[in-house]
Short mmCIF file of C-alpha atoms in Angstrom, two decimals:
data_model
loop_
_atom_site.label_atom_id
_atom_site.label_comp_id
_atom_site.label_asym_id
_atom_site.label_seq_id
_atom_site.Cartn_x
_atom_site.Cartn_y
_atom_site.Cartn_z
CA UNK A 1476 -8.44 37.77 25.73
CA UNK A 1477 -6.82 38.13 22.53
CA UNK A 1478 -4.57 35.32 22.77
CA UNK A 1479 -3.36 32.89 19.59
CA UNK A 1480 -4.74 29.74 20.03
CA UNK A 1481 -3.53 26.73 18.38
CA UNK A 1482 -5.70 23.98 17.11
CA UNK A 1483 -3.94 20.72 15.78
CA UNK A 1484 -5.18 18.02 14.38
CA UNK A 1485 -3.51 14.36 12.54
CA UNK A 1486 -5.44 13.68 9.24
CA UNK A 1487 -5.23 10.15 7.59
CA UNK A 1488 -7.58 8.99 4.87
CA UNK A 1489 -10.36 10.18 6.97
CA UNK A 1490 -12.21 10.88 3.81
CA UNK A 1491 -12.47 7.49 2.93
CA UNK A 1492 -13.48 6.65 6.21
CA UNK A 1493 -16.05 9.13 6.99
CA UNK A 1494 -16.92 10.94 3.56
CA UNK A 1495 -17.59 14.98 4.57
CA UNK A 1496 -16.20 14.85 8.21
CA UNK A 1497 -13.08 16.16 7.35
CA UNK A 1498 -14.69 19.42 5.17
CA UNK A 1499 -17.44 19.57 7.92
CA UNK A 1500 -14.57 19.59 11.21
CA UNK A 1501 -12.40 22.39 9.05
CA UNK A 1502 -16.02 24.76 8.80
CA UNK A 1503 -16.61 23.68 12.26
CA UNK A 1504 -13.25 25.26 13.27
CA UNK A 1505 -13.75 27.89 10.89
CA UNK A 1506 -16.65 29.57 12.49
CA UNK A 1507 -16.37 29.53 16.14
CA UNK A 1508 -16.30 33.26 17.56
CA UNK A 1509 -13.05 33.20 19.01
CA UNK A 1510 -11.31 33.68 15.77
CA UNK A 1511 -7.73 34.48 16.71
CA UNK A 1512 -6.69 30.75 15.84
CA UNK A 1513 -4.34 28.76 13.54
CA UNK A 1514 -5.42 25.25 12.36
CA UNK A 1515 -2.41 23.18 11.80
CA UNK A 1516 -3.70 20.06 9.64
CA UNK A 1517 -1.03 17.25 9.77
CA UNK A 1518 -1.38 14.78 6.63
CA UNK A 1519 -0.19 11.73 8.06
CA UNK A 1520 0.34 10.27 4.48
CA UNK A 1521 -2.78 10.61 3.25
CA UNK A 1522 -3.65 8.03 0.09
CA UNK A 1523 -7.19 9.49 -0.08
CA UNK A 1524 -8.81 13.16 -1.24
CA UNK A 1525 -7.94 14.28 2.52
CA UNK A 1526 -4.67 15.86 1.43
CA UNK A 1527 -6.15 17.64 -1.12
CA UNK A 1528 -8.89 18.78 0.76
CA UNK A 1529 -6.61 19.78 3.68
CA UNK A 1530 -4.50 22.10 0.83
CA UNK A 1531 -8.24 23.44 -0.40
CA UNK A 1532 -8.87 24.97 3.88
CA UNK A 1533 -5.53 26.38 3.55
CA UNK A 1534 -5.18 27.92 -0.14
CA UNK A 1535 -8.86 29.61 1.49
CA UNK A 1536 -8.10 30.85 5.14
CA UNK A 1537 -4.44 31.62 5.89
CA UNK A 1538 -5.06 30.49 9.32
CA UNK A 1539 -4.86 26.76 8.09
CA UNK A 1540 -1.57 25.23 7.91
CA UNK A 1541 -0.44 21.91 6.07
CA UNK A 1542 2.52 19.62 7.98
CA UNK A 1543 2.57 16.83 5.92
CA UNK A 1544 4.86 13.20 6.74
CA UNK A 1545 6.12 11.63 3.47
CA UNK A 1546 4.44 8.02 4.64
CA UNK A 1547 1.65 6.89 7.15
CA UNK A 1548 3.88 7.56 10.80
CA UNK A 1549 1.01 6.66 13.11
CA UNK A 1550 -0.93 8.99 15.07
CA UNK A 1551 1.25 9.90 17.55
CA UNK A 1552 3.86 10.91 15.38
CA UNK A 1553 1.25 12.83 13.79
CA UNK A 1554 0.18 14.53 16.88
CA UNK A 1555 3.47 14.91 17.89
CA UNK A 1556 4.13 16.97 14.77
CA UNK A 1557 1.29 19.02 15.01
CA UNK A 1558 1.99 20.05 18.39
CA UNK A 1559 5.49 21.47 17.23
CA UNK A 1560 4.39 22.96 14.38
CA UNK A 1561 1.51 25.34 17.02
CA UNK A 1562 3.04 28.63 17.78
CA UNK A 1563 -0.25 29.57 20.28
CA UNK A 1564 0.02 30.80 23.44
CA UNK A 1565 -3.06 27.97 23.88
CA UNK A 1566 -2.66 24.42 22.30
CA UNK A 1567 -5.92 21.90 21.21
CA UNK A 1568 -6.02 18.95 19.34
CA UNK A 1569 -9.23 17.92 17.89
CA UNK A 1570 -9.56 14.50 15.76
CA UNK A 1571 -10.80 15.73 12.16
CA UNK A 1572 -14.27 13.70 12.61
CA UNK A 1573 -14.78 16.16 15.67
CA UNK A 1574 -17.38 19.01 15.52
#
């Protein structure tokens, strides 16, 4: 299998919540063996470093993508966005405090 898979995931001030999830969920994603993915990172309005460290994953591995809503939209919207922003043949989300 050699198939594009889609991983999505809604990020809102999770760094203030959880300090290092975030950065530990992106290396998490970033070294599984299957590596034929895109990571599409929506920042749900972000107020915290998140954003920023969202932008960091994708200026580094150009299979991270940034969606970002203008103001906090909930995370369904969020979710909702991600998923129509995945262009996999197979879609995932994962919460960024997931491993």
């Amino acid at each position: 299998m050699n198939d594009l898979v889609s991983i999505f995931s809604p990020v809102y001030n999770i760094e203030s919540r959880y300090p290092g999830a975030l950065e530990r969920f992106l290396d998490s994603v970033k070294n599984q063996t299957y590596t034929n993915i895109e990571v599409v990172l929506v920042d749900d309005g972000s107020t915290d470093n998140s954003a920023a460290i969202c932008d960091k994953w994708a200026q580094m591995d150009n299979r991270f993508h940034v969606v970002r809503h203008d103001s906090n939209k909930t995370i369904n919207k969020a979710r909702e966005t991600g998923f129509r922003n995945c262009t996999g043949q197979f879609v995932f989300n994962a919460d960024p405090d997931d491993l």
